[in-house]
């Protein structure tokens, strides 16, 4: 008999290990872009293999890049534009 709870727990652990559901969606979007892109089947397979080596490194749903980045307001350039940087005053 199949232990569905154990199977579900393993699936959840695998998703968490790859960075959670947002990373999983990003990986899926990246694979979709590769599949729809130009190139031979061999090139697409190699690109997909490389893309999946680093979990969650693809585009997030909605077009943003994966990974953690500073909020736009906290960058030095943004502070200067809003008068909070060294040259802004």
XYZ file of N, CA, C and O in Angstrom:
356
model
N 0.839 -1.173 0.000
C 0.000 0.000 0.000
C 0.890 1.244 0.000
O 1.919 1.281 0.664
N 0.480 2.260 -0.691
C 1.247 3.497 -0.809
C 0.935 4.413 0.369
O -0.224 4.630 0.703
N 1.985 4.931 0.973
C 1.830 5.865 2.073
C 1.847 7.272 1.481
O 2.909 7.843 1.238
N 0.670 7.830 1.234
C 0.568 9.128 0.563
C 1.106 10.271 1.419
O 1.646 11.234 0.894
N 0.990 10.168 2.722
C 1.532 11.214 3.586
C 3.049 11.271 3.444
O 3.630 12.355 3.308
N 3.691 10.118 3.443
C 5.141 10.065 3.288
C 5.545 10.597 1.911
O 6.518 11.341 1.787
N 4.807 10.241 0.893
C 5.070 10.717 -0.462
C 4.898 12.231 -0.558
O 5.739 12.933 -1.136
N 3.848 12.756 0.056
C 3.605 14.202 0.050
C 4.699 14.940 0.820
O 5.151 16.012 0.398
N 5.145 14.360 1.935
C 6.225 14.980 2.715
C 7.525 15.029 1.922
O 8.255 16.025 1.966
N 7.817 13.974 1.172
C 9.027 13.954 0.348
C 8.937 14.996 -0.767
O 9.926 15.663 -1.080
N 7.762 15.126 -1.366
C 7.572 16.135 -2.416
C 7.747 17.534 -1.837
O 8.415 18.387 -2.440
N 7.189 17.790 -0.659
C 7.332 19.098 -0.012
C 8.797 19.371 0.317
O 9.291 20.485 0.109
N 9.505 18.374 0.810
C 10.926 18.541 1.118
C 11.722 18.865 -0.141
O 12.623 19.711 -0.111
N 11.402 18.215 -1.255
C 12.107 18.469 -2.514
C 11.860 19.894 -3.004
O 12.777 20.579 -3.461
N 10.625 20.361 -2.893
C 10.294 21.737 -3.301
C 10.999 22.732 -2.395
O 11.589 23.707 -2.871
N 10.978 22.493 -1.091
C 11.648 23.383 -0.142
C 13.156 23.413 -0.383
O 13.788 24.463 -0.283
N 13.732 22.266 -0.710
C 15.167 22.177 -0.965
C 15.568 23.012 -2.192
O 16.657 23.557 -2.250
N 14.671 23.128 -3.168
C 14.947 23.896 -4.386
C 14.610 25.370 -4.227
O 14.769 26.134 -5.151
N 14.108 25.795 -3.071
C 13.873 27.213 -2.842
C 12.420 27.594 -2.682
O 12.085 28.771 -2.704
N 11.533 26.658 -2.567
C 10.119 26.952 -2.355
C 9.344 27.039 -3.658
O 9.872 26.847 -4.747
N 8.069 27.366 -3.526
C 7.194 27.355 -4.703
C 7.515 28.483 -5.675
O 7.370 28.309 -6.889
N 7.973 29.636 -5.178
C 8.332 30.729 -6.088
C 9.516 30.329 -6.963
O 9.535 30.614 -8.158
N 10.497 29.672 -6.371
C 11.652 29.206 -7.140
C 11.228 28.135 -8.138
O 11.721 28.095 -9.269
N 10.302 27.296 -7.728
C 9.807 26.249 -8.616
C 9.088 26.856 -9.825
O 9.288 26.430 -10.963
N 8.288 27.891 -9.585
C 7.613 28.590 -10.681
C 8.630 29.268 -11.586
O 8.480 29.269 -12.810
N 9.670 29.843 -10.994
C 10.726 30.469 -11.781
C 11.439 29.453 -12.670
O 11.728 29.725 -13.836
N 11.724 28.283 -12.113
C 12.355 27.219 -12.887
C 11.452 26.789 -14.045
O 11.919 26.578 -15.166
N 10.166 26.673 -13.774
C 9.221 26.264 -14.815
C 9.156 27.302 -15.933
O 9.144 26.953 -17.113
N 9.150 28.583 -15.561
C 9.127 29.643 -16.574
C 10.406 29.638 -17.397
O 10.371 29.847 -18.612
N 11.529 29.406 -16.740
C 12.807 29.367 -17.451
C 12.829 28.193 -18.433
O 13.273 28.352 -19.572
N 12.335 27.045 -18.016
C 12.286 25.886 -18.908
C 11.337 26.125 -20.081
O 11.609 25.704 -21.211
N 10.238 26.814 -19.816
C 9.299 27.151 -20.887
C 9.970 28.054 -21.915
O 9.830 27.845 -23.124
N 10.718 29.064 -21.450
C 11.423 29.956 -22.367
C 12.440 29.200 -23.205
O 12.589 29.461 -24.401
N 13.144 28.260 -22.579
C 14.127 27.455 -23.306
C 13.437 26.608 -24.363
O 13.881 26.535 -25.508
N 12.325 25.980 -24.000
C 11.608 25.114 -24.931
C 11.054 25.884 -26.120
O 11.054 25.381 -27.254
N 10.602 27.121 -25.889
C 10.036 27.925 -26.968
C 11.108 28.649 -27.782
O 10.815 29.171 -28.853
N 12.328 28.695 -27.263
C 13.408 29.428 -27.909
C 13.922 28.731 -29.156
O 13.472 27.647 -29.543
N 14.885 29.391 -29.767
C 15.484 28.855 -30.982
C 16.622 27.923 -30.615
O 17.203 28.021 -29.550
N 16.937 27.037 -31.537
C 18.044 26.115 -31.341
C 17.595 24.680 -31.541
O 16.405 24.370 -31.608
N 18.598 23.813 -31.619
C 18.301 22.398 -31.806
C 17.802 21.783 -30.508
O 17.944 22.366 -29.425
N 17.241 20.610 -30.613
C 16.758 19.895 -29.434
C 17.916 19.621 -28.475
O 17.766 19.740 -27.253
N 19.080 19.297 -29.040
C 20.261 19.050 -28.214
C 20.650 20.322 -27.445
O 20.955 20.263 -26.254
N 20.646 21.472 -28.113
C 20.976 22.734 -27.457
C 19.983 23.061 -26.346
O 20.360 23.530 -25.271
N 18.705 22.826 -26.618
C 17.672 23.096 -25.619
C 17.824 22.178 -24.404
O 17.662 22.620 -23.268
N 18.159 20.910 -24.648
C 18.347 19.966 -23.543
C 19.531 20.378 -22.681
O 19.463 20.333 -21.448
N 20.611 20.826 -23.314
C 21.786 21.265 -22.563
C 21.477 22.531 -21.764
O 21.894 22.670 -20.609
N 20.728 23.454 -22.372
C 20.353 24.683 -21.673
C 19.446 24.373 -20.484
O 19.582 24.970 -19.410
N 18.520 23.438 -20.658
C 17.619 23.056 -19.563
C 18.403 22.406 -18.433
O 18.164 22.689 -17.251
N 19.357 21.560 -18.778
C 20.189 20.906 -17.764
C 20.956 21.954 -16.967
O 20.994 21.913 -15.741
N 21.547 22.919 -17.660
C 22.299 23.974 -16.985
C 21.392 24.856 -16.126
O 21.770 25.287 -15.044
N 20.183 25.122 -16.620
C 19.243 25.975 -15.895
C 18.801 25.329 -14.582
O 18.567 26.026 -13.594
N 18.697 24.020 -14.557
C 18.206 23.332 -13.361
C 19.305 23.033 -12.353
O 19.018 22.578 -11.250
N 20.562 23.305 -12.716
C 21.642 23.066 -11.764
C 21.535 23.979 -10.563
O 21.860 23.607 -9.453
N 21.072 25.217 -10.772
C 20.925 26.174 -9.678
C 19.441 26.450 -9.460
O 18.809 27.113 -10.266
N 18.880 25.937 -8.368
C 17.446 26.091 -8.120
C 17.011 27.544 -8.005
O 17.680 28.352 -7.370
N 15.902 27.854 -8.673
C 15.288 29.162 -8.519
C 16.049 30.312 -9.129
O 15.776 31.459 -8.821
N 16.976 30.034 -10.025
C 17.764 31.126 -10.586
C 17.115 31.737 -11.813
O 17.597 32.723 -12.333
N 16.010 31.161 -12.245
C 15.345 31.691 -13.430
C 14.477 32.886 -13.150
O 14.475 33.442 -12.062
N 13.715 33.303 -14.150
C 12.823 34.449 -14.003
C 11.660 34.083 -13.096
O 11.145 32.978 -13.151
N 11.254 35.035 -12.305
C 10.066 34.833 -11.480
C 8.836 35.072 -12.338
O 8.895 35.793 -13.320
N 7.697 34.475 -11.970
C 6.474 34.775 -12.698
C 6.211 36.271 -12.641
O 6.309 36.883 -11.592
N 5.967 36.880 -13.753
C 5.751 38.310 -13.804
C 6.924 39.041 -14.410
O 6.902 40.232 -14.563
N 7.988 38.320 -14.763
C 9.076 38.921 -15.496
C 10.291 39.322 -14.701
O 11.297 39.682 -15.273
N 10.255 39.273 -13.363
C 11.414 39.663 -12.587
C 12.455 38.564 -12.570
O 12.179 37.420 -12.912
N 13.661 38.880 -12.189
C 14.715 37.889 -12.085
C 14.632 37.207 -10.732
O 14.231 37.799 -9.745
N 15.060 35.945 -10.673
C 15.091 35.220 -9.421
C 16.248 35.680 -8.558
O 17.111 36.411 -8.984
N 16.291 35.227 -7.337
C 17.370 35.589 -6.438
C 17.015 36.799 -5.599
O 16.084 37.527 -5.888
N 17.794 37.007 -4.558
C 17.534 38.126 -3.669
C 18.306 39.345 -4.138
O 19.476 39.269 -4.453
N 17.664 40.468 -4.174
C 18.289 41.725 -4.547
C 17.818 42.790 -3.572
O 16.770 42.663 -2.967
N 18.604 43.846 -3.465
C 18.214 44.956 -2.595
C 16.991 45.638 -3.171
O 16.810 45.701 -4.381
N 16.155 46.144 -2.295
C 15.002 46.911 -2.750
C 15.492 48.143 -3.490
O 16.516 48.717 -3.121
N 14.800 48.575 -4.554
C 15.265 49.719 -5.335
C 15.500 50.969 -4.499
O 16.397 51.738 -4.779
N 14.724 51.172 -3.443
C 14.866 52.375 -2.625
C 16.133 52.341 -1.782
O 16.580 53.366 -1.291
N 16.722 51.151 -1.572
C 17.869 51.051 -0.689
C 19.204 51.105 -1.419
O 20.241 51.069 -0.781
N 19.205 51.192 -2.738
C 20.455 51.273 -3.470
C 21.022 52.681 -3.366
O 20.276 53.653 -3.206
N 22.329 52.836 -3.447
C 22.931 54.180 -3.364
C 22.418 55.132 -4.450
O 22.204 56.311 -4.191
N 22.185 54.591 -5.647
C 21.683 55.432 -6.734
C 20.292 55.973 -6.418
O 19.989 57.129 -6.679
N 19.459 55.152 -5.838
C 18.103 55.569 -5.504
C 18.130 56.623 -4.404
O 17.357 57.588 -4.435
N 19.029 56.465 -3.450
C 19.130 57.439 -2.359
C 19.557 58.803 -2.901
O 19.078 59.826 -2.456
N 20.486 58.796 -3.863
C 20.924 60.062 -4.460
C 19.776 60.743 -5.203
O 19.586 61.946 -5.100
N 18.992 59.946 -5.924
C 17.872 60.511 -6.684
C 16.835 61.131 -5.760
O 16.176 62.089 -6.104
N 16.675 60.551 -4.576
C 15.644 61.030 -3.647
C 16.188 61.986 -2.599
O 15.520 62.281 -1.620
N 17.424 62.439 -2.783
C 17.983 63.421 -1.866
C 18.559 62.849 -0.596
O 18.902 63.572 0.308
N 18.674 61.527 -0.494
C 19.187 60.941 0.734
C 20.642 60.533 0.623
O 21.243 60.098 1.581
N 21.244 60.688 -0.544
C 22.630 60.277 -0.748
C 23.606 61.378 -0.410
O 23.220 62.478 -0.011
N 24.882 61.082 -0.588
C 25.912 62.053 -0.228
C 25.835 63.341 -1.050
O 26.068 64.418 -0.538
N 25.455 63.248 -2.310
C 25.411 64.449 -3.151
C 24.045 65.140 -3.069
O 23.895 66.263 -3.506
N 23.030 64.430 -2.534
C 21.667 64.961 -2.555
C 21.438 66.062 -1.537
O 21.036 67.149 -1.856
N 21.650 65.795 -0.287
C 21.544 66.804 0.757
C 20.204 67.095 1.162
O 19.383 67.740 1.350
